[in-house]
mmCIF file with all atom_site columns, C-alpha atoms in Angstrom:
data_model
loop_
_atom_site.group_PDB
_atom_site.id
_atom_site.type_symbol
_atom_site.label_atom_id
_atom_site.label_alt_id
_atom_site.label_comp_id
_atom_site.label_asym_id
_atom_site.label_entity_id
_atom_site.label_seq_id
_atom_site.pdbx_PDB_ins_code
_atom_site.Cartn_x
_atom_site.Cartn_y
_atom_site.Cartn_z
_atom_site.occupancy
_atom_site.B_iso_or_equiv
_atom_site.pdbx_formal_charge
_atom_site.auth_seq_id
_atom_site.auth_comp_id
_atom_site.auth_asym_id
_atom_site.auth_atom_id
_atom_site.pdbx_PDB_model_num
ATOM 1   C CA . UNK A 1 1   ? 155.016 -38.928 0.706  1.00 79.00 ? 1   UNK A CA 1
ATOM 2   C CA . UNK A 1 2   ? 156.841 -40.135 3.674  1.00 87.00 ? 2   UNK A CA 1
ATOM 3   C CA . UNK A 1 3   ? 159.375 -37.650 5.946  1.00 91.00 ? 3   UNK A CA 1
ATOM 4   C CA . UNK A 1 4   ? 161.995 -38.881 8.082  1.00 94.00 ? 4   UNK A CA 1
ATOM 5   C CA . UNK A 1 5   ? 163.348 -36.260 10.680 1.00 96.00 ? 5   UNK A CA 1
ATOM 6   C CA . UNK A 1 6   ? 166.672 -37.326 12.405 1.00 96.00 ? 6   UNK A CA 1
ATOM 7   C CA . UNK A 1 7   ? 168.407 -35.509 15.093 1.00 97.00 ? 7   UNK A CA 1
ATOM 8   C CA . UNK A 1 8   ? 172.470 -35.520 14.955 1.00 97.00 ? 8   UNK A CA 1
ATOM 9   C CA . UNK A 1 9   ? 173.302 -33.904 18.086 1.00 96.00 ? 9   UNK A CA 1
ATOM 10  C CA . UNK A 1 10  ? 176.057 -33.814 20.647 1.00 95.00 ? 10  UNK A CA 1
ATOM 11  C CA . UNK A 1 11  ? 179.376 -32.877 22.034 1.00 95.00 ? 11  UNK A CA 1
ATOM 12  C CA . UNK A 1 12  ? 181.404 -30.308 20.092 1.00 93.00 ? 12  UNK A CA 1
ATOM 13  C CA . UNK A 1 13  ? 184.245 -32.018 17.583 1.00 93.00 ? 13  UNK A CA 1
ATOM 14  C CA . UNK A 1 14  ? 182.149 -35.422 18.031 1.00 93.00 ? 14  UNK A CA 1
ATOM 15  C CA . UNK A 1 15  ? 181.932 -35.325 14.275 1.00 93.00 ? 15  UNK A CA 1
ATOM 16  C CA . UNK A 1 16  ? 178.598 -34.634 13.691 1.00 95.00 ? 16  UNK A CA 1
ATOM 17  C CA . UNK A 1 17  ? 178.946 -32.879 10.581 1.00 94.00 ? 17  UNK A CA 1
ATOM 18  C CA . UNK A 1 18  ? 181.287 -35.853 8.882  1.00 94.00 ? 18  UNK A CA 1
ATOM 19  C CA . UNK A 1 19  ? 178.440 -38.817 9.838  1.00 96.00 ? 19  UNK A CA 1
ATOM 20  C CA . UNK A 1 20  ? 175.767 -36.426 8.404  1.00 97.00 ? 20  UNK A CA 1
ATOM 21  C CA . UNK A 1 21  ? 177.608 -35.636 5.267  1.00 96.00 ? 21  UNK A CA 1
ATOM 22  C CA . UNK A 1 22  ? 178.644 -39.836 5.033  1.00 95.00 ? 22  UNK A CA 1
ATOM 23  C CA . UNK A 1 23  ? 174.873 -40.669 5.640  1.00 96.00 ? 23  UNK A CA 1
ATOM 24  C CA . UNK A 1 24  ? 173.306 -38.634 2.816  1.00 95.00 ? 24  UNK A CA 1
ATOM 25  C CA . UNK A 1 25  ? 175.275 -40.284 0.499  1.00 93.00 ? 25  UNK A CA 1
ATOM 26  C CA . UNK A 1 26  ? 174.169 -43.482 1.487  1.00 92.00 ? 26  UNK A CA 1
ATOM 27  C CA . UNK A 1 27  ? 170.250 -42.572 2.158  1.00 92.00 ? 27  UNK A CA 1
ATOM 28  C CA . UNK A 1 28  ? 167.135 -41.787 -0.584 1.00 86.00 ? 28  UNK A CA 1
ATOM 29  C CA . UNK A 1 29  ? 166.481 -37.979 -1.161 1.00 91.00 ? 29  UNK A CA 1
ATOM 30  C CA . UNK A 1 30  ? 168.216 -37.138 1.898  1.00 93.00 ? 30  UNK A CA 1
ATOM 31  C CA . UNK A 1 31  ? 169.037 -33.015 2.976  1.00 94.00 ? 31  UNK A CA 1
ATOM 32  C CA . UNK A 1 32  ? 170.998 -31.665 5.950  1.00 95.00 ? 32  UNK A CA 1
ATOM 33  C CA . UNK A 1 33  ? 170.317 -28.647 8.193  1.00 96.00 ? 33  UNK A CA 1
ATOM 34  C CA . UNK A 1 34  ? 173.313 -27.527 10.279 1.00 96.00 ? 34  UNK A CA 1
ATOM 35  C CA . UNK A 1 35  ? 172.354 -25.905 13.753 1.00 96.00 ? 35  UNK A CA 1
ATOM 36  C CA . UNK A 1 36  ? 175.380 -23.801 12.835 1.00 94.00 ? 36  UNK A CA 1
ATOM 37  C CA . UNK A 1 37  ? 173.856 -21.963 10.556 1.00 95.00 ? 37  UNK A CA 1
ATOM 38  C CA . UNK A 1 38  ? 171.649 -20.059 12.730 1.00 97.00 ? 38  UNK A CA 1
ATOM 39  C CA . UNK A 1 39  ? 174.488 -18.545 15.088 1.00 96.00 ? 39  UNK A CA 1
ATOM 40  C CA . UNK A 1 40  ? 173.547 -14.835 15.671 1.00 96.00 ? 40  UNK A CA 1
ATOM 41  C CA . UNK A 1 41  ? 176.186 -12.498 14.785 1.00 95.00 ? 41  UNK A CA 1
ATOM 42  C CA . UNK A 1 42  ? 179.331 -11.943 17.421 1.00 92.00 ? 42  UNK A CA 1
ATOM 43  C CA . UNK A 1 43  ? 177.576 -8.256  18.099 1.00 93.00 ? 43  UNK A CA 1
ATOM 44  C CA . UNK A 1 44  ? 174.531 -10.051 19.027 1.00 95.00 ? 44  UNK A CA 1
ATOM 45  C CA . UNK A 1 45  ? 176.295 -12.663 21.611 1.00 94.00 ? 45  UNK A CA 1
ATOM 46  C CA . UNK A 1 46  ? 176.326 -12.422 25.166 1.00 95.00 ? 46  UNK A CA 1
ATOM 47  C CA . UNK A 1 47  ? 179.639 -12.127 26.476 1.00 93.00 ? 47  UNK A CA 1
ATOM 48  C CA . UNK A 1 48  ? 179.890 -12.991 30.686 1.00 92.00 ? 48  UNK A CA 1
ATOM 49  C CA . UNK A 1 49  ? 182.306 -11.368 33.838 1.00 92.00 ? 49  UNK A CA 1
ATOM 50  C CA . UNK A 1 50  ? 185.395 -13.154 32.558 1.00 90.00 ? 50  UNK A CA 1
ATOM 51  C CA . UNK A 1 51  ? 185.385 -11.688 28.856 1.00 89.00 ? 51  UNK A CA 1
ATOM 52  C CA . UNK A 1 52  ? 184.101 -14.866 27.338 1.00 91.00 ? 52  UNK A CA 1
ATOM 53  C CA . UNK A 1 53  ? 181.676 -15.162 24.304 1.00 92.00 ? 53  UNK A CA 1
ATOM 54  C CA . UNK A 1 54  ? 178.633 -17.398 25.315 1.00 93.00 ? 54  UNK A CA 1
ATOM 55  C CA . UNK A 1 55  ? 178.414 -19.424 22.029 1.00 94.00 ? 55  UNK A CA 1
ATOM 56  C CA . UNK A 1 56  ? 177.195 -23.005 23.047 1.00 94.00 ? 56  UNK A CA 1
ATOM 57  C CA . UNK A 1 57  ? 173.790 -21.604 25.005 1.00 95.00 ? 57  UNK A CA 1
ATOM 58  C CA . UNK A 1 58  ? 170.519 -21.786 23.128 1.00 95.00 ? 58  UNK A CA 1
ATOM 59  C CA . UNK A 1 59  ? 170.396 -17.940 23.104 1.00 96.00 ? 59  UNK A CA 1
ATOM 60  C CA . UNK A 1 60  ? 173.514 -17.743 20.689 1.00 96.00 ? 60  UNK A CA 1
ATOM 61  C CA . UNK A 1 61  ? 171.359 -19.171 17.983 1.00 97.00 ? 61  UNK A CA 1
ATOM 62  C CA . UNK A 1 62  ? 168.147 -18.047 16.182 1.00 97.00 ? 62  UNK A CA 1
ATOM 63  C CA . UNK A 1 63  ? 166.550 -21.240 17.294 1.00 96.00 ? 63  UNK A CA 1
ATOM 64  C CA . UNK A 1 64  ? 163.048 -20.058 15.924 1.00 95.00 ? 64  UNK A CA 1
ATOM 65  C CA . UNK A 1 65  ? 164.266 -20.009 12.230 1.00 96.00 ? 65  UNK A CA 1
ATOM 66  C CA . UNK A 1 66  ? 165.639 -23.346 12.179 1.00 96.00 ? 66  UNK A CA 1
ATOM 67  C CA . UNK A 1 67  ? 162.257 -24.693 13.822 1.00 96.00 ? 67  UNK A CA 1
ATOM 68  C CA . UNK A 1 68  ? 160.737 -22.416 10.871 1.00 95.00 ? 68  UNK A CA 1
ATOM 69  C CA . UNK A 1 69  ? 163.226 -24.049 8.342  1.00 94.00 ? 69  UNK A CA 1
ATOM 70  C CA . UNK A 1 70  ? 162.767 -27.306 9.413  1.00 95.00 ? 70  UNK A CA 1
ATOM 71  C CA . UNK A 1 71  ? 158.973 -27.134 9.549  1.00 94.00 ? 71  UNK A CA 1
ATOM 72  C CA . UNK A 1 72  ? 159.022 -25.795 5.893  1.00 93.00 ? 72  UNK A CA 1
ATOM 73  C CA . UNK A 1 73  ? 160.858 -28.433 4.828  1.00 94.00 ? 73  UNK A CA 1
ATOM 74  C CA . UNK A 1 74  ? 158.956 -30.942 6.358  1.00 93.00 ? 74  UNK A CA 1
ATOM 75  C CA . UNK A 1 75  ? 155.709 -29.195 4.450  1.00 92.00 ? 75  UNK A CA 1
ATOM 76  C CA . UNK A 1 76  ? 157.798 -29.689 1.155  1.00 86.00 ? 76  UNK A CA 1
ATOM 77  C CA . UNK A 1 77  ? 160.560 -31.513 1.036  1.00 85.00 ? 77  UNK A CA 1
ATOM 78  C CA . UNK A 1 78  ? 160.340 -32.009 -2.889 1.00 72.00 ? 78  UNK A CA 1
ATOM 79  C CA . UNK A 1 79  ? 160.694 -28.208 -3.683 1.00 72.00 ? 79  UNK A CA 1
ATOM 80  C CA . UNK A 1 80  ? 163.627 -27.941 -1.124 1.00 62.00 ? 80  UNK A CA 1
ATOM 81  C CA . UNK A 1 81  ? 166.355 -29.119 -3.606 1.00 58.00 ? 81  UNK A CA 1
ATOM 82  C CA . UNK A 1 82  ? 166.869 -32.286 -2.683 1.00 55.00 ? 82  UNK A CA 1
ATOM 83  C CA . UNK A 1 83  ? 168.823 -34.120 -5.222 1.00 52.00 ? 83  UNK A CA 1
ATOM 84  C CA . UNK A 1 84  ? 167.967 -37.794 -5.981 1.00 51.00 ? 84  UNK A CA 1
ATOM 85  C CA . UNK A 1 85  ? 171.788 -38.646 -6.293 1.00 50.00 ? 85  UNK A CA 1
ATOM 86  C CA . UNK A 1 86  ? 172.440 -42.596 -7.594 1.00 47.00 ? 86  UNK A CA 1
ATOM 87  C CA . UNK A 1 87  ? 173.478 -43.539 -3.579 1.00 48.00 ? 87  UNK A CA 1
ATOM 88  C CA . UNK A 1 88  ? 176.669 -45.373 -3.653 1.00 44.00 ? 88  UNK A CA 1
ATOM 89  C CA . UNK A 1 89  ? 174.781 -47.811 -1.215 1.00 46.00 ? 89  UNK A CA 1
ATOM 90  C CA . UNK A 1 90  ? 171.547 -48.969 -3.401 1.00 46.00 ? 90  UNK A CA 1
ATOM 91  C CA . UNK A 1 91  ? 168.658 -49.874 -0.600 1.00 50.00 ? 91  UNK A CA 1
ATOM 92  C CA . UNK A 1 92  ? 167.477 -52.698 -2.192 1.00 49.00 ? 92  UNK A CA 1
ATOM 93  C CA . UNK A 1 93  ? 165.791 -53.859 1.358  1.00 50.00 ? 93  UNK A CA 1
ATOM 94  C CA . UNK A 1 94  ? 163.644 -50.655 0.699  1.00 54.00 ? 94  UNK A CA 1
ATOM 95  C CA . UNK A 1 95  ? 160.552 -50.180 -1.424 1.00 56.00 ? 95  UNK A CA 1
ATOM 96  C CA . UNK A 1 96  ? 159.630 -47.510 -3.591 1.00 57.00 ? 96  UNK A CA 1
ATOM 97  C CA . UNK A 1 97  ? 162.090 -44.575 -1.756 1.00 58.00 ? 97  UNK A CA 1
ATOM 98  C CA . UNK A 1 98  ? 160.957 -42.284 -4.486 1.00 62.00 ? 98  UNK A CA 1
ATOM 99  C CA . UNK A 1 99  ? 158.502 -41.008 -1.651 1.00 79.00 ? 99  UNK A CA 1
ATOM 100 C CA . UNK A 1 100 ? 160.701 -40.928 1.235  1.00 87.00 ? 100 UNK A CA 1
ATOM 101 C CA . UNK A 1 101 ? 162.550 -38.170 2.163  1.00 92.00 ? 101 UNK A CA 1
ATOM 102 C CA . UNK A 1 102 ? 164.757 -37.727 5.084  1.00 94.00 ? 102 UNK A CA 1
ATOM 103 C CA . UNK A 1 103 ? 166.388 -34.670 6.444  1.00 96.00 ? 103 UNK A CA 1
ATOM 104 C CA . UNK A 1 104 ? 169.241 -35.089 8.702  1.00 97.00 ? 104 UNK A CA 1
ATOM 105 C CA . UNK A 1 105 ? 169.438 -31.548 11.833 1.00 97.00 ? 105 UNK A CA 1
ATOM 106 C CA . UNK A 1 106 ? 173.211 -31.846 12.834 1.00 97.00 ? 106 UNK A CA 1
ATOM 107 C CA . UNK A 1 107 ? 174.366 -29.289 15.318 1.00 96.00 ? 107 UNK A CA 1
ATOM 108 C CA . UNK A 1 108 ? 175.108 -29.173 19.517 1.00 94.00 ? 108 UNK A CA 1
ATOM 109 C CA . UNK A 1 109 ? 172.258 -28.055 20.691 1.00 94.00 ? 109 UNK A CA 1
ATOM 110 C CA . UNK A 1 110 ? 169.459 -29.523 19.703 1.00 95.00 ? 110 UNK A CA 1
ATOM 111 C CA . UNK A 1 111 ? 167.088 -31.521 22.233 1.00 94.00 ? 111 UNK A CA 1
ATOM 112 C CA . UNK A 1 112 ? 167.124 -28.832 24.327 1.00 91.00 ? 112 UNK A CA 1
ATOM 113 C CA . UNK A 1 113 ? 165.023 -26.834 22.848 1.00 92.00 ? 113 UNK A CA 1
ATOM 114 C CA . UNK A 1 114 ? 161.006 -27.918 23.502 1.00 91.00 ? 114 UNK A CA 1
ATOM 115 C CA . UNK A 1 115 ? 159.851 -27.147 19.911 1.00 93.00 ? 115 UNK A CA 1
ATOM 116 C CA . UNK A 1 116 ? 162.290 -28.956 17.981 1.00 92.00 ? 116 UNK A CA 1
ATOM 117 C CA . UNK A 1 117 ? 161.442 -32.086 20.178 1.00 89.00 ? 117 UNK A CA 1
ATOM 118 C CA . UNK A 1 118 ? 158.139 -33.037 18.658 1.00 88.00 ? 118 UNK A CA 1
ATOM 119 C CA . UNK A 1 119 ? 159.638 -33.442 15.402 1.00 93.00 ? 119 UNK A CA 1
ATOM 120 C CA . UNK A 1 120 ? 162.104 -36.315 15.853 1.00 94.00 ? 120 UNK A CA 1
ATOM 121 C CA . UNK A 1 121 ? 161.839 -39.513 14.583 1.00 93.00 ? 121 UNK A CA 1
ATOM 122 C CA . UNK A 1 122 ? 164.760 -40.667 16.007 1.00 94.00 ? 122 UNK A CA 1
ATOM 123 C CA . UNK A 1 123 ? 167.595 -38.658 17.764 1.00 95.00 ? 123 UNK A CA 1
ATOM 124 C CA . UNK A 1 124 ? 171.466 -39.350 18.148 1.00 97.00 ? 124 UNK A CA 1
ATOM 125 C CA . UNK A 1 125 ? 173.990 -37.601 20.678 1.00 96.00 ? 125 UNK A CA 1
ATOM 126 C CA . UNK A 1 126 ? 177.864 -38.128 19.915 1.00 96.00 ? 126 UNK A CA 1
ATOM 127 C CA . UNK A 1 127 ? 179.732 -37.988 23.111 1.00 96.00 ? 127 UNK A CA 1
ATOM 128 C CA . UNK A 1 128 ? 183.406 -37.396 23.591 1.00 96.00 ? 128 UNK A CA 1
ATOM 129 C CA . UNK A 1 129 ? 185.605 -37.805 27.055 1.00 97.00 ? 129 UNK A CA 1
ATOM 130 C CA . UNK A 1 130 ? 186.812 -34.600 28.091 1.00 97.00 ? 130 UNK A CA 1
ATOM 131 C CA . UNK A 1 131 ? 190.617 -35.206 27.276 1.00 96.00 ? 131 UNK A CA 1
ATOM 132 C CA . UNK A 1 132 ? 189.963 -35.770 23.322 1.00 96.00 ? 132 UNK A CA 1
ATOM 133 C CA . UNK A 1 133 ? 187.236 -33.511 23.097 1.00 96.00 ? 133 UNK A CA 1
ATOM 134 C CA . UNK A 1 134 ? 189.781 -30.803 24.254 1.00 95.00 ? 134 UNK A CA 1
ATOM 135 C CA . UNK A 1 135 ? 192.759 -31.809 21.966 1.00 95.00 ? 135 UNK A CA 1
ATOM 136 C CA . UNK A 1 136 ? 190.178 -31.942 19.203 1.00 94.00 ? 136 UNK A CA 1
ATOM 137 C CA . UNK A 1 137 ? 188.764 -28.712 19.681 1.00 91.00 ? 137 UNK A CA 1
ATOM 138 C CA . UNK A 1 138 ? 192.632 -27.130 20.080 1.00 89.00 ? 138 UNK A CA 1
ATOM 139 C CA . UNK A 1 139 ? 192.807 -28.336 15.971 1.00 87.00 ? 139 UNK A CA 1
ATOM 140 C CA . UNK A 1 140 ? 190.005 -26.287 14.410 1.00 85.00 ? 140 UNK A CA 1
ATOM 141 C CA . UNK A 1 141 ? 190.087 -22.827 13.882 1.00 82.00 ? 141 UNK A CA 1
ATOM 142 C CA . UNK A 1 142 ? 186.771 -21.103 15.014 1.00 78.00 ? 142 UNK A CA 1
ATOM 143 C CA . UNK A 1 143 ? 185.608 -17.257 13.971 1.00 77.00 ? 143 UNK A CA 1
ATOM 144 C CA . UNK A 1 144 ? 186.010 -16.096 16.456 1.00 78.00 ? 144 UNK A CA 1
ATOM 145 C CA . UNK A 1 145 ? 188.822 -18.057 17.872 1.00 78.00 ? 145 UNK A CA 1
ATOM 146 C CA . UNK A 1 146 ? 188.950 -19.827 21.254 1.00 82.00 ? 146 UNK A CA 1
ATOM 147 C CA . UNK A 1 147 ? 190.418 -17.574 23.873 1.00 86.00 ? 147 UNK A CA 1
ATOM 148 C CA . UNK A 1 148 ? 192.472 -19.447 26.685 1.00 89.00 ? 148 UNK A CA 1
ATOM 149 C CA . UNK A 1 149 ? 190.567 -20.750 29.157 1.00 92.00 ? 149 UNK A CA 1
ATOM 150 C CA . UNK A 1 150 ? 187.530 -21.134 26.971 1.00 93.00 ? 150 UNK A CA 1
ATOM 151 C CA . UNK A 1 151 ? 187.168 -24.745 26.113 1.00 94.00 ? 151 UNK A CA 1
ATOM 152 C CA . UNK A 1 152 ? 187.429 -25.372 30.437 1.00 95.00 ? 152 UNK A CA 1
ATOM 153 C CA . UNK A 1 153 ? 185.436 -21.632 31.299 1.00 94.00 ? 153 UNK A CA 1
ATOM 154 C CA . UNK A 1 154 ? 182.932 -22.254 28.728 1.00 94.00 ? 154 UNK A CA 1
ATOM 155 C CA . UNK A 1 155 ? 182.611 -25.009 25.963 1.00 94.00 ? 155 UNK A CA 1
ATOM 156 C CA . UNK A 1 156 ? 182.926 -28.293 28.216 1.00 96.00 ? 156 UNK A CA 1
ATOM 157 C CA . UNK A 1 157 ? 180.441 -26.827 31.034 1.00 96.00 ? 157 UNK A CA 1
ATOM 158 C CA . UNK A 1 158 ? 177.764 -26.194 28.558 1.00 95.00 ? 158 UNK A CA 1
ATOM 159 C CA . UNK A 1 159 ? 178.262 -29.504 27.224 1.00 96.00 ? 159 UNK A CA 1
ATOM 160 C CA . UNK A 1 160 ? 177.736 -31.300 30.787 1.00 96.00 ? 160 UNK A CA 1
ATOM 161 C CA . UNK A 1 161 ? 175.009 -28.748 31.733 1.00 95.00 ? 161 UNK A CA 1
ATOM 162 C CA . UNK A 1 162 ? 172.934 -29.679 28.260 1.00 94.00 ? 162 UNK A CA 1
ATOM 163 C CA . UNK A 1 163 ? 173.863 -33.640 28.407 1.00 94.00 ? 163 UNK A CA 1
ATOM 164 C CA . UNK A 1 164 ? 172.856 -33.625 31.904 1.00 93.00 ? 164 UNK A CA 1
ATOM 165 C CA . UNK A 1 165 ? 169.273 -31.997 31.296 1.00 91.00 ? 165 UNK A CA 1
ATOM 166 C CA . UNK A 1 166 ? 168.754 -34.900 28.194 1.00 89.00 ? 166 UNK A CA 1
ATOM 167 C CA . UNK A 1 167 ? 169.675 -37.499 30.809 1.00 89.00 ? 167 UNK A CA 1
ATOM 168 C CA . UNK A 1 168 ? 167.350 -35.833 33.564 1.00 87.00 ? 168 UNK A CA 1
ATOM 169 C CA . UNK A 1 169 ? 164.058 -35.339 31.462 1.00 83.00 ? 169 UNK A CA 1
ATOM 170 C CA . UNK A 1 170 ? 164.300 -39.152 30.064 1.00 73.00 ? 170 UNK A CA 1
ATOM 171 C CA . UNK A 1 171 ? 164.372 -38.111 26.623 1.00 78.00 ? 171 UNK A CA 1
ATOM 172 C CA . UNK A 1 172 ? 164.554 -40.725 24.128 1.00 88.00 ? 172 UNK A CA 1
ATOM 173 C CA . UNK A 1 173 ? 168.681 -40.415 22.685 1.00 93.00 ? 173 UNK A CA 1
ATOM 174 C CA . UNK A 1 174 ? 170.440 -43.000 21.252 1.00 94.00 ? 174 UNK A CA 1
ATOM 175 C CA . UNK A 1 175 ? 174.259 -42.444 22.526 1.00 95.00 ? 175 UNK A CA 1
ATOM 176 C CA . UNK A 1 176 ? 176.975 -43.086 20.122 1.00 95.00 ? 176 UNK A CA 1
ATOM 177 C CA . UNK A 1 177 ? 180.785 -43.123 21.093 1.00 96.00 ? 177 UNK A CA 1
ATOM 178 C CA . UNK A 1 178 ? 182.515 -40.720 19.036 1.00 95.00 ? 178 UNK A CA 1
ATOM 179 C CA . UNK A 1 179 ? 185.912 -41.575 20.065 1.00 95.00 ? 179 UNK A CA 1
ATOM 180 C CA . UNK A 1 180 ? 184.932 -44.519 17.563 1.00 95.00 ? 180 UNK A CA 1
ATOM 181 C CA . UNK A 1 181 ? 185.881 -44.370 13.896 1.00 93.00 ? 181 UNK A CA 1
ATOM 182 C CA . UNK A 1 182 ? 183.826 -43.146 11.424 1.00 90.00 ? 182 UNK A CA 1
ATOM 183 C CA . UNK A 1 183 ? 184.208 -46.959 8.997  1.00 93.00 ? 183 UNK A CA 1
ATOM 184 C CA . UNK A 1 184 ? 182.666 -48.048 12.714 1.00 94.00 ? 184 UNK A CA 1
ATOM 185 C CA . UNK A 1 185 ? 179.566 -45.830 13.618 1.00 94.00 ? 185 UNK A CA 1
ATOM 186 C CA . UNK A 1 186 ? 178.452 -45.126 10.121 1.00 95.00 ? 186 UNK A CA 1
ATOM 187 C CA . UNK A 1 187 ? 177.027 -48.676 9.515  1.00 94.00 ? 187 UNK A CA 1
ATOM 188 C CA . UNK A 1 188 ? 175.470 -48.663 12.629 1.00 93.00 ? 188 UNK A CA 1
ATOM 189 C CA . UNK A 1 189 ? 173.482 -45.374 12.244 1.00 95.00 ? 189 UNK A CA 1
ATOM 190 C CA . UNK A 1 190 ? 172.665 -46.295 8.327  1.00 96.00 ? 190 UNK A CA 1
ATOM 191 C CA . UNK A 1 191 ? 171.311 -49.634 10.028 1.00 94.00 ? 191 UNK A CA 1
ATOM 192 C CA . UNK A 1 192 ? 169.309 -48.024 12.544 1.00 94.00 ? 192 UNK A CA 1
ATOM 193 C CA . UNK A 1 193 ? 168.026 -45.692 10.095 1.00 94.00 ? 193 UNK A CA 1
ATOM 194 C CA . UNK A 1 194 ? 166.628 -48.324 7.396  1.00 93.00 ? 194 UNK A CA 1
ATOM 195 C CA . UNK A 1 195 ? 164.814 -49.794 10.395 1.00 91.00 ? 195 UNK A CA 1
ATOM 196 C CA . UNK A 1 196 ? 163.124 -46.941 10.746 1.00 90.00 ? 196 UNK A CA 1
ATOM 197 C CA . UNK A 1 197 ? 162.183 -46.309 6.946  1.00 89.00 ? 197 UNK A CA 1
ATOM 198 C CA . UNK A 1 198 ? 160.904 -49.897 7.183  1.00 88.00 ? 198 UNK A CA 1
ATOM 199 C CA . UNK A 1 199 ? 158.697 -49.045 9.980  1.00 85.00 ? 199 UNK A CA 1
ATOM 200 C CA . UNK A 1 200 ? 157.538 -46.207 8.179  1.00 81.00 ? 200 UNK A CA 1
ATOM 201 C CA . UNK A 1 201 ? 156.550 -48.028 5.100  1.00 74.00 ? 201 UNK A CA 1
ATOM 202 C CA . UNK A 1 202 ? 154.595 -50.334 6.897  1.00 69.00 ? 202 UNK A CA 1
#
């Protein structure tokens, strides 16, 4: 039995959660684990001088349960539910997928953290320029909602402060441009991917 761990990570409203919900159609026995699951209630988040809720810093989130769910699902993938759907993209180029199985970690926060890092096989970071990260953000309704001044106060400085440690520690990220279209990164990314299936079945 083969596992494939891939990292999904990047700017808020990059759309993270669309490409990982578009690529486990198209890949073998293939689950998803959302960062956002693992938000610690409101009670339980910091909130700084100015009255704002710290939400996009690693102590928001129960980051050791999703190490602990990852790591049991990389233990046993099979009894996790996966279901072997008929993909509406056969992989013919691939051998015997039947023992293959890939799980997809999609959230904003995730090479940041030192023990998720040893479990990659291959990591992704969705970027977004400032001006349509903001107007995309001011179209989704959050619990709790965005107070004014949040995206600026908050949201985008985590984002740089994060982006910039990847870019400082060398870590291994391949950027995608999520001002693209989805028709236009998802073949890319389901490309990449089967490479790296490939190089695990050999």
């Amino acid at each position: 039995m083969k596992v494939l761990v891939i990292g999904l990570g990047g700017v808020t409203n990059g759309g993270k959660t669309t490409l990982a919900e578009k690529l486990k159609k198209m890949l073998p026995n293939c689950d998803i684990i959302s960062q956002d699951d693992f938000f610690k209630p409101e009670s339980e988040v910091e909130t700084d001088e100015r009255g704002f809720k710290l939400y996009d810093v690693l102590d928001a989130l129960y980051m050791d349960e999703m190490v602990k769910s990852i790591r049991n699902w990389i233990k046993s993938p099979a009894s996790s539910g996966v279901v072997t759907e008929e993909l509406q993209n056969t992989c013919d180029n691939l051998k015997n997928t039947d023992d293959v199985y890939i799980l997809i970690v999609e959230g904003f926060l995730l090479y940041n953290y030192e023990p998720l890092n040893e479990l990659w096989n291959r990591r992704y970071f969705l970027t977004l320029p400032y001006e349509e990260c903001k107007r995309r953000r001011s179209t989704r309704v959050y619990q709790p909602a965005d107070t004014p001044g949040y995206f600026d106060g908050h949201v985008w400085p985590m984002y740089l402060k994060y982006k910039n440690e990847l870019e400082e520690n060398a870590i291994n990220v391949v950027y995608l441009d999520g001002t693209k279209s989805q028709e236009e990164l998802l073949p890319c990314v389901y490309s990449d991917i089967i490479q790296e299936l490939k190089k695990l079945g050999e």
